[in-house]
Amino acid sequence: MRNNIQTASLAERIKETIGGGYVIAAFFSTYTFSRDFFEQEVVKLIADEGRRRGFFPLTIVMDRSQYRGNGWGYDIVRHPERMWHAKLIALFVENPELELKWTVLAIGSGNLTRAGWERNQELYLVHSWNGWILPEAIDSWMKEPWLSECKFGRWFHNNRIKIIAKNQRASIFTNLKKPIWNQLNSLTGYKKWNEAHVLAPFSDNFQDEEQFGGTKSFFRMLTERAHSASNLHIYLRGIDSEGKSVIGERRVFESLARKIRLHIHPVLPFEDRQLHAKLFAFRVGNSWSLIIGSPNATGAAMIFPNKNIELAWEFARIGKSQLGKIIPRCKEVQLSKLFFKKPAFMNKRRWEALESAIYLPKANRLRITWKVGFGPKNTKILLDDKIINPFRINIETTNSRFLETRPRIPTKEKYEPGFVPIQMPSGYLDLPTCQFKKLSPEEWLELLGKPFSLELPKNGPGAGENGGNGAARNIERHQFIWRDRVAKLSGSLKGLRETIRNAGTPQTINYVDRIVRGVWASHNPRKYQRFSTEHGWCKWVRSGLWQVLREECDGRSINHRGLCNLLNKWSRKIDGVLKEFPIA
Amino acid sequence: MNKTVQELLSEIFWTEAPTSDESRPTDPLGLDAMREELSDKLVPCLTSRTSRHEDFFWALTFLRWSASEATEKKREERFLHWERCLKIYWIKFRKNIKGFPGINQARSQASRPPSLKFQKLLKVQRAQGMLGAHLGPLRQLGLAKRNELVLENDGIRLVEGVGNPPDLKENWESWKRGFDSAGRAFDVNFKIELRKRLHQRMPELYNALSALRWRANMGWGQAAKHMGPRLEPYANLAHVFCPWADTIRSCFDEILHYNPDVDFPPWLRGKIPTDLKRWDPLRKIAEKWKKGNLENVLADLHKDVFFERGYSRSDLWISIEDGRLLRFPGRADYRPIAEGSDCRWSNAVALMRPFR
């Protein structure tokens, strides 16, 4: 199948496109999501081996019914009603040294799972543009209220992201408002096609559960727009090594064969890799057009309004030679000789008891919204596999950011557990302060001075020079570098001062509040021997922090109330002499 | 859109697995995890990847050289940088060097002109390289601090002779000079000191190994008698578990590769101490194993282990669907690995055996 066809690893292609830059914001769209794969592979790819996880906006939008849980450092949002089937990777990259910004956009057929990235046969287009831009189709998603409130949505609205309009020859479509079929440039007006290729794997019962609705309607619509004696090539997912068994419905193809010249090509599993790519190609007159992306050959994906949300990229007026490099070469098999396996879906009922769960950090509780008919009497809520009391919870000590709901009493009908993501309040920094990974005092200090523009790691420890900082190299190892530390602290405190002064929203103050608390807790002088250097240093840091808060916090501003409380609380813990001591 | 449609079309591709895929699970039945837990009881101060005194020496040296960095992150980066340079130096100037983690990348980087720009040798070098393998043991031995990437005074003393970090330049001569000079500090005294420390921290193990005259082949069964009542049940379990787990793992591979004649061993002899938590999946299948249909039992064990680790159905190597056993050999291109299959016996012998 793979003759003359370009192949690449999606992860490696994305890595190449990011190059020496740092991802500043990331947005993913998927149907199914594998938490384990995402945290192990994808986060490492885009967040410097996971070190910057939680420090930049990272949002995933996925289908409501497929959600099975997520972890800290990123948020997951779901469409309230419609099935979300679009697949997209959008990364906003910056290289501060070269003062360059670029956008990496990947549109294709693979979900955010190991199968989607590595195992299945998927089609993808990874492209990068100078500057931070997004296509009009994705901009229309960002206008949706449920999506604009997520971390990425807020970042998107706060930054100047250029929007690229649709183009006659290469356009990106979504069917949020209008079906994709009605937007295609290649079949506008009364244009009819003479030859078409449809690559549609549909589904089977254990590989994925994607919807199969309205295949017949789609092909009816397709044949209506065909010239008489047109050729339709359909590529189906083969499930045996001989190419005699395929996934699909025989009656659909039999009725098609009566109307049109039908050619069926089973795509064999290549090294155990199942076909999951989606592609449509039409010849109208002498020119070809190509559509790739998430839509399957179904009515729900292509023609019905208010059904699946899909994303597709259309290329109009292209040459046949280019198409040959993309469409797989597979032998045609007669319809009568094929064995069809009907796609079956697991429609297991789930105990979906919660509408939403919002974490309230100051009260250490969850604001739970129940669905009608559900409540604490018939449902138990689990976090990290333990039953919890939503009114008394500390999310920072857990690794998961989702709740699981199960029936309290065994029911006659069998229910699968339901899942709901825990929403973090806006401005809340989901830092890895859980028991699994704690920030060091130095890392807390680094955060202190630059809350919204983190210092990015260099391209490698020895980049450009040998042995790092020459001055530091000459210092005796294990010597306490007092001068360097004081200079760094002074810079951080200056940054903190400016942040508090310029803070326009309670969210910023909340952010500062968390960082300041973290710095204070990590610099506890009691951890060290009295009169040791580290003991003195911790006192120094705490005094600096207290002095900045005293000077900058305005007791009259309601925004500063939290910080003023901290100031009063800490006042007793600072030695009187240090309160007036000139820190910087 | 500045680029032409032709350029965009040339960027469309079919996906394939990453070429350097080192992150795939290699332990489909969780047996390695169980073996690690058991080894942590028997040989707590070593890991399955610590078998050479010299590696300990360099790990200590790099921790010392990176101590001047202010933050934990920078110290770690510095360590990884030195590890990369050392491994390239080994390839370039040591003819008799044996395999080590990252050898392929080190070979490829050594074939190019010397560069000080950091390029990873392993996919997750922090965990898979020298730091991941040696940091735990160094902390257990009291040579490195518990919560920081900094040496304790004893650790500093052990590598006092290495001097300042070498001044590497973009020519091989400076690399050779730098590492040769630091390497001279690795001598018999270092080995004696390290052995002494291992003896102090694991006295029962030392007694058992010395009673068995430091035999190279695994002998946990005989060693059990000399290890005292606390460690005896673990040593007895290791004696039966190690060969049993290797056989089960190869049976699993036979099933995966459609071999119809698989000879399954009988169920594991001996008791599993209750404090071994990672052994729960194995405890769960004990009854099913005795009833038969072992292919399905292994499929169940594999599913339980993978689901517990957060993998999904599409990651399974074998699974039972509609009563049929489905195999996906493409998802598992790794053969069983021998690393640590003797519960660190050979590593303990190599590192603790008295110097003659």
CSV table of C-alpha atoms in Angstrom, one decimal, chain A residues 54-350:
chain,number,residue,atom,x,y,z
A,54,GLY,CA,1.3,23.8,34.2
A,55,PHE,CA,3.1,27.0,33.3
A,56,PHE,CA,1.6,27.8,30.0
A,57,PRO,CA,-2.0,27.5,28.7
A,58,LEU,CA,-2.7,24.0,27.4
A,59,THR,CA,-6.2,23.1,26.6
A,60,ILE,CA,-7.7,20.0,25.1
A,61,VAL,CA,-11.2,19.9,23.7
A,62,MET,CA,-12.7,16.5,23.3
A,63,ASP,CA,-15.9,14.6,23.0
A,64,ARG,CA,-18.2,14.6,26.0
A,65,SER,CA,-18.9,10.9,25.9
A,66,GLN,CA,-15.3,9.8,25.5
A,67,TYR,CA,-13.9,11.6,28.6
A,68,ARG,CA,-12.2,9.2,31.1
A,69,GLY,CA,-10.0,11.6,33.1
A,70,ASN,CA,-7.1,14.0,33.1
A,71,GLY,CA,-4.2,15.2,35.3
A,72,TRP,CA,-2.8,18.5,36.5
A,73,GLY,CA,-1.2,21.2,34.4
A,74,TYR,CA,-3.8,21.3,31.5
A,75,ASP,CA,-7.5,21.6,31.2
A,76,ILE,CA,-10.0,19.6,29.3
A,77,VAL,CA,-13.2,21.1,27.9
A,78,ARG,CA,-16.2,19.4,26.2
A,79,HIS,CA,-19.0,20.6,24.0
A,80,PRO,CA,-22.1,20.7,26.1
A,81,GLU,CA,-24.2,18.8,23.5
A,82,ARG,CA,-22.7,18.0,20.1
A,83,MET,CA,-20.3,15.2,19.3
A,84,TRP,CA,-16.8,16.5,19.0
A,85,HIS,CA,-14.9,14.7,16.3
A,86,ALA,CA,-12.4,17.3,15.0
A,87,LYS,CA,-8.7,16.6,15.3
A,88,LEU,CA,-6.3,19.5,15.6
A,89,ILE,CA,-3.0,20.4,17.1
A,90,ALA,CA,-2.2,24.2,17.3
A,91,LEU,CA,1.0,25.2,19.0
A,92,PHE,CA,2.2,28.9,19.4
A,93,VAL,CA,5.9,28.9,19.5
A,94,GLU,CA,8.5,31.6,20.3
A,95,ASN,CA,12.2,31.9,20.2
A,96,PRO,CA,13.0,34.8,22.5
A,97,GLU,CA,16.7,34.9,21.6
A,98,LEU,CA,16.0,35.3,17.9
A,99,GLU,CA,12.8,37.3,18.5
A,100,LEU,CA,10.8,34.9,16.3
A,101,LYS,CA,7.2,33.7,16.7
A,102,TRP,CA,5.6,31.0,14.7
A,103,THR,CA,2.5,28.8,14.7
A,104,VAL,CA,2.5,25.0,14.2
A,105,LEU,CA,-0.8,23.7,12.9
A,106,ALA,CA,-1.5,20.0,12.4
A,107,ILE,CA,-4.8,18.8,10.9
A,108,GLY,CA,-5.5,15.2,10.3
A,109,SER,CA,-7.4,12.1,11.3
A,110,GLY,CA,-5.5,10.9,14.4
A,111,ASN,CA,-6.9,11.2,17.9
A,112,LEU,CA,-4.8,12.2,20.9
A,113,THR,CA,-4.0,8.6,21.8
A,114,ARG,CA,-1.1,6.3,21.1
A,115,ALA,CA,-3.2,4.6,18.4
A,116,GLY,CA,-3.8,7.9,16.8
A,117,TRP,CA,-0.2,9.1,16.8
A,118,GLU,CA,1.7,5.8,16.3
A,119,ARG,CA,-0.4,2.8,15.6
A,120,ASN,CA,-3.1,3.5,13.1
A,121,GLN,CA,-2.7,4.5,9.5
A,122,GLU,CA,-3.5,8.2,9.6
A,123,LEU,CA,-3.2,11.2,7.3
A,124,TYR,CA,-1.8,14.4,8.7
A,125,LEU,CA,-0.7,17.8,7.4
A,126,VAL,CA,1.7,19.6,9.7
A,127,HIS,CA,2.4,23.2,8.7
A,128,SER,CA,4.0,26.2,10.3
A,129,TRP,CA,3.4,29.9,9.7
A,130,ASN,CA,5.4,32.9,10.7
A,131,GLY,CA,3.7,34.8,13.5
A,132,TRP,CA,0.8,33.7,15.7
A,133,ILE,CA,-2.1,33.0,13.5
A,134,LEU,CA,-5.2,30.7,13.4
A,135,PRO,CA,-7.6,29.9,10.6
A,136,GLU,CA,-11.1,31.4,10.6
A,137,ALA,CA,-12.7,28.1,11.3
A,138,ILE,CA,-10.9,27.7,14.6
A,139,ASP,CA,-11.6,31.3,15.5
A,140,SER,CA,-15.3,30.5,15.2
A,141,TRP,CA,-14.8,27.8,17.9
A,142,MET,CA,-13.1,30.3,20.2
A,143,LYS,CA,-16.2,32.5,20.1
A,144,GLU,CA,-18.2,29.8,21.7
A,145,PRO,CA,-18.7,30.7,25.4
A,146,TRP,CA,-17.9,27.3,26.8
A,147,LEU,CA,-14.5,27.3,24.9
A,148,SER,CA,-13.6,31.0,25.4
A,149,GLU,CA,-13.5,30.5,29.1
A,150,CYS,CA,-10.8,27.8,29.1
A,151,LYS,CA,-7.1,28.6,29.7
A,152,PHE,CA,-6.2,28.7,26.0
A,153,GLY,CA,-9.4,30.7,25.2
A,154,ARG,CA,-8.4,33.4,27.6
A,155,TRP,CA,-4.9,33.5,26.3
A,156,PHE,CA,-6.2,33.6,22.7
A,157,HIS,CA,-8.4,36.6,23.5
A,158,ASN,CA,-5.7,38.4,25.4
A,159,ASN,CA,-3.1,38.1,22.7
A,160,ARG,CA,-3.2,39.4,19.2
A,161,ILE,CA,-3.7,36.3,17.1
A,162,LYS,CA,-4.1,37.0,13.4
A,163,ILE,CA,-7.0,35.2,11.7
A,164,ILE,CA,-6.5,33.9,8.2
A,165,ALA,CA,-9.6,33.9,6.0
A,166,LYS,CA,-10.7,31.1,3.8
A,167,ASN,CA,-8.9,30.9,0.4
A,168,GLN,CA,-10.3,29.6,-2.9
A,169,ARG,CA,-7.6,27.0,-3.2
A,170,ALA,CA,-6.8,25.9,0.3
A,171,SER,CA,-9.4,26.4,3.0
A,172,ILE,CA,-10.0,25.0,6.4
A,173,PHE,CA,-13.6,24.2,7.3
A,174,THR,CA,-15.6,23.3,10.3
A,175,ASN,CA,-19.3,22.5,10.6
A,176,LEU,CA,-20.0,24.3,13.8
A,177,LYS,CA,-22.6,26.4,12.0
A,178,LYS,CA,-22.9,25.0,8.5
A,179,PRO,CA,-22.4,21.4,7.2
A,180,ILE,CA,-19.0,20.9,5.5
A,181,TRP,CA,-20.6,19.7,2.4
A,182,ASN,CA,-22.3,23.1,1.8
A,183,GLN,CA,-18.9,24.9,2.2
A,184,LEU,CA,-16.8,22.9,-0.2
A,185,ASN,CA,-15.2,25.0,-3.0
A,186,SER,CA,-14.8,22.1,-5.4
A,187,LEU,CA,-18.5,21.2,-5.6
A,188,THR,CA,-20.1,24.7,-5.4
A,189,GLY,CA,-23.2,25.5,-7.5
A,190,TYR,CA,-24.2,22.8,-10.0
A,191,LYS,CA,-20.7,21.3,-10.5
A,192,LYS,CA,-20.6,17.6,-10.9
A,193,TRP,CA,-17.8,15.1,-10.5
A,194,ASN,CA,-16.6,12.4,-12.9
A,195,GLU,CA,-14.3,10.5,-10.6
A,196,ALA,CA,-14.2,10.3,-6.8
A,197,HIS,CA,-12.0,8.6,-4.2
A,198,VAL,CA,-13.4,8.1,-0.7
A,199,LEU,CA,-11.2,6.8,2.0
A,200,ALA,CA,-13.4,6.0,4.9
A,201,PRO,CA,-12.4,3.4,7.4
A,202,PHE,CA,-15.6,3.6,9.4
A,203,SER,CA,-15.2,1.7,12.6
A,204,ASP,CA,-15.2,-1.6,14.3
A,205,ASN,CA,-16.2,-2.5,17.8
A,206,PHE,CA,-12.9,-2.6,19.6
A,207,GLN,CA,-10.6,-0.1,18.0
A,208,ASP,CA,-12.6,3.0,18.4
A,209,GLU,CA,-16.2,4.0,18.8
A,210,GLU,CA,-16.6,6.7,16.3
A,211,GLN,CA,-20.1,7.4,15.0
A,212,PHE,CA,-21.4,5.8,11.8
A,213,GLY,CA,-24.5,7.7,11.4
A,214,GLY,CA,-26.0,8.4,7.9
A,215,THR,CA,-23.6,6.6,5.6
A,216,LYS,CA,-26.4,6.0,3.2
A,217,SER,CA,-27.5,9.6,3.1
A,218,PHE,CA,-24.0,10.7,2.4
A,219,PHE,CA,-23.6,8.4,-0.6
A,220,ARG,CA,-27.0,9.4,-1.9
A,221,MET,CA,-25.9,13.1,-1.8
A,222,LEU,CA,-22.6,12.1,-3.4
A,223,THR,CA,-24.2,10.2,-6.3
A,224,GLU,CA,-26.7,13.1,-6.9
A,225,ARG,CA,-23.7,15.3,-7.8
A,226,ALA,CA,-22.1,12.7,-10.1
A,227,HIS,CA,-22.1,12.7,-13.9
A,228,SER,CA,-23.5,9.6,-15.5
A,229,ALA,CA,-20.9,6.8,-15.9
A,230,SER,CA,-18.7,8.3,-13.2
A,231,ASN,CA,-16.3,6.1,-11.3
A,232,LEU,CA,-16.4,6.0,-7.5
A,233,HIS,CA,-13.5,4.4,-5.7
A,234,ILE,CA,-14.1,3.5,-2.0
A,235,TYR,CA,-11.3,2.4,0.2
A,236,LEU,CA,-12.4,0.4,3.2
A,237,ARG,CA,-10.6,-0.9,6.3
A,238,GLY,CA,-9.6,-4.4,5.6
A,239,ILE,CA,-9.6,-6.8,8.6
A,240,ASP,CA,-7.8,-9.9,7.2
A,241,SER,CA,-4.5,-10.4,5.5
A,242,GLU,CA,-6.1,-11.4,2.2
A,243,GLY,CA,-8.2,-8.3,1.8
A,244,LYS,CA,-11.5,-10.2,1.6
A,245,SER,CA,-13.1,-8.9,4.8
A,246,VAL,CA,-13.8,-5.3,5.3
A,247,ILE,CA,-15.7,-3.0,7.7
A,248,GLY,CA,-18.9,-1.6,6.3
A,249,GLU,CA,-22.5,-2.4,5.4
A,250,ARG,CA,-23.1,-4.5,2.3
A,251,ARG,CA,-26.6,-3.0,1.5
A,252,VAL,CA,-25.2,0.5,1.2
A,253,PHE,CA,-22.6,-0.5,-1.4
A,254,GLU,CA,-25.0,-2.7,-3.3
A,255,SER,CA,-27.4,0.2,-3.7
A,256,LEU,CA,-24.5,2.4,-4.7
A,257,ALA,CA,-23.3,-0.1,-7.3
A,258,ARG,CA,-26.7,0.1,-9.0
A,259,LYS,CA,-26.4,3.8,-9.5
A,260,ILE,CA,-22.7,4.3,-10.3
A,261,ARG,CA,-19.5,2.4,-11.3
A,262,LEU,CA,-18.3,1.4,-8.0
A,263,HIS,CA,-14.7,0.1,-7.2
A,264,ILE,CA,-14.0,-1.2,-3.7
A,265,HIS,CA,-10.4,-1.3,-2.5
A,266,PRO,CA,-9.8,-3.0,0.9
A,267,VAL,CA,-6.8,-1.3,2.7
A,268,LEU,CA,-5.0,-4.1,4.4
A,269,PRO,CA,-3.6,-3.7,7.9
A,270,PHE,CA,0.0,-2.6,7.3
A,271,GLU,CA,2.2,-4.0,10.1
A,272,ASP,CA,-0.9,-4.4,12.3
A,273,ARG,CA,-1.7,-0.8,11.7
A,274,GLN,CA,-5.4,-0.2,11.0
A,275,LEU,CA,-6.7,2.3,8.5
A,276,HIS,CA,-8.1,5.4,10.3
A,277,ALA,CA,-7.3,8.1,7.7
A,278,LYS,CA,-10.1,10.0,6.1
A,279,LEU,CA,-9.9,11.5,2.6
A,280,PHE,CA,-12.1,12.6,-0.3
A,281,ALA,CA,-10.9,13.4,-3.8
A,282,PHE,CA,-13.1,14.6,-6.6
A,283,ARG,CA,-12.4,15.2,-10.3
A,284,VAL,CA,-14.6,18.0,-11.6
A,285,GLY,CA,-13.8,18.6,-15.3
A,286,ASN,CA,-10.1,18.2,-15.5
A,287,SER,CA,-9.1,19.4,-12.1
A,288,TRP,CA,-8.9,17.5,-8.9
A,289,SER,CA,-9.7,18.6,-5.4
A,290,LEU,CA,-8.7,16.9,-2.1
A,291,ILE,CA,-10.2,17.0,1.4
A,292,ILE,CA,-8.4,15.6,4.4
A,293,GLY,CA,-9.2,15.9,8.1
A,294,SER,CA,-11.5,14.3,10.6
A,295,PRO,CA,-14.8,13.7,8.7
A,296,ASN,CA,-15.8,10.2,7.8
A,297,ALA,CA,-18.0,9.4,4.9
A,298,THR,CA,-21.2,9.8,6.9
A,299,GLY,CA,-24.1,12.2,6.9
A,300,ALA,CA,-23.4,13.2,10.5
A,301,ALA,CA,-19.9,14.3,9.6
A,302,MET,CA,-20.6,15.9,6.2
A,303,ILE,CA,-24.2,16.8,5.4
A,304,PHE,CA,-26.5,17.0,8.5
A,305,PRO,CA,-26.6,20.3,10.4
A,306,ASN,CA,-26.0,20.3,14.1
A,307,LYS,CA,-24.4,16.9,14.2
A,308,ASN,CA,-20.7,16.1,14.7
A,309,ILE,CA,-18.2,18.9,14.9
A,310,GLU,CA,-15.5,18.2,12.3
A,311,LEU,CA,-12.4,20.0,10.9
A,312,ALA,CA,-11.3,19.5,7.3
A,313,TRP,CA,-8.7,21.0,4.9
A,314,GLU,CA,-9.7,21.3,1.3
A,315,PHE,CA,-7.3,21.8,-1.6
A,316,ALA,CA,-8.9,22.8,-4.9
A,317,ARG,CA,-7.5,22.6,-8.5
A,318,ILE,CA,-4.6,20.2,-7.9
A,319,GLY,CA,-2.8,17.9,-10.3
A,320,LYS,CA,-3.4,14.1,-10.5
A,321,SER,CA,0.3,13.4,-9.9
A,322,GLN,CA,0.1,15.0,-6.5
A,323,LEU,CA,-2.9,13.0,-5.6
A,324,GLY,CA,-1.1,9.8,-6.5
A,325,LYS,CA,1.4,10.5,-3.8
A,326,ILE,CA,-1.4,10.6,-1.2
A,327,ILE,CA,-4.0,8.0,-2.2
A,328,PRO,CA,-3.0,4.5,-1.3
A,329,ARG,CA,-2.6,2.0,-4.1
A,330,CYS,CA,-4.7,-1.0,-3.2
A,331,LYS,CA,-6.1,-3.8,-5.4
A,332,GLU,CA,-9.8,-3.6,-6.3
A,333,VAL,CA,-12.0,-6.5,-5.1
A,334,GLN,CA,-15.4,-7.3,-6.6
A,335,LEU,CA,-18.3,-6.6,-4.3
A,336,SER,CA,-19.7,-10.1,-4.6
A,337,LYS,CA,-16.4,-11.5,-3.3
A,338,LEU,CA,-16.2,-9.3,-0.2
A,339,PHE,CA,-17.3,-10.3,3.3
A,340,PHE,CA,-18.6,-7.3,5.2
A,341,LYS,CA,-18.4,-6.9,8.9
A,342,LYS,CA,-21.0,-4.5,10.3
A,343,PRO,CA,-19.5,-1.9,12.6
A,344,ALA,CA,-20.8,-2.5,16.1
A,345,PHE,CA,-20.7,0.1,18.9
A,346,MET,CA,-20.5,-0.3,22.5
A,347,ASN,CA,-23.4,1.5,23.9
A,348,LYS,CA,-22.8,0.8,27.5
A,349,ARG,CA,-24.7,3.1,29.8
A,350,ARG,CA,-22.7,5.3,32.1
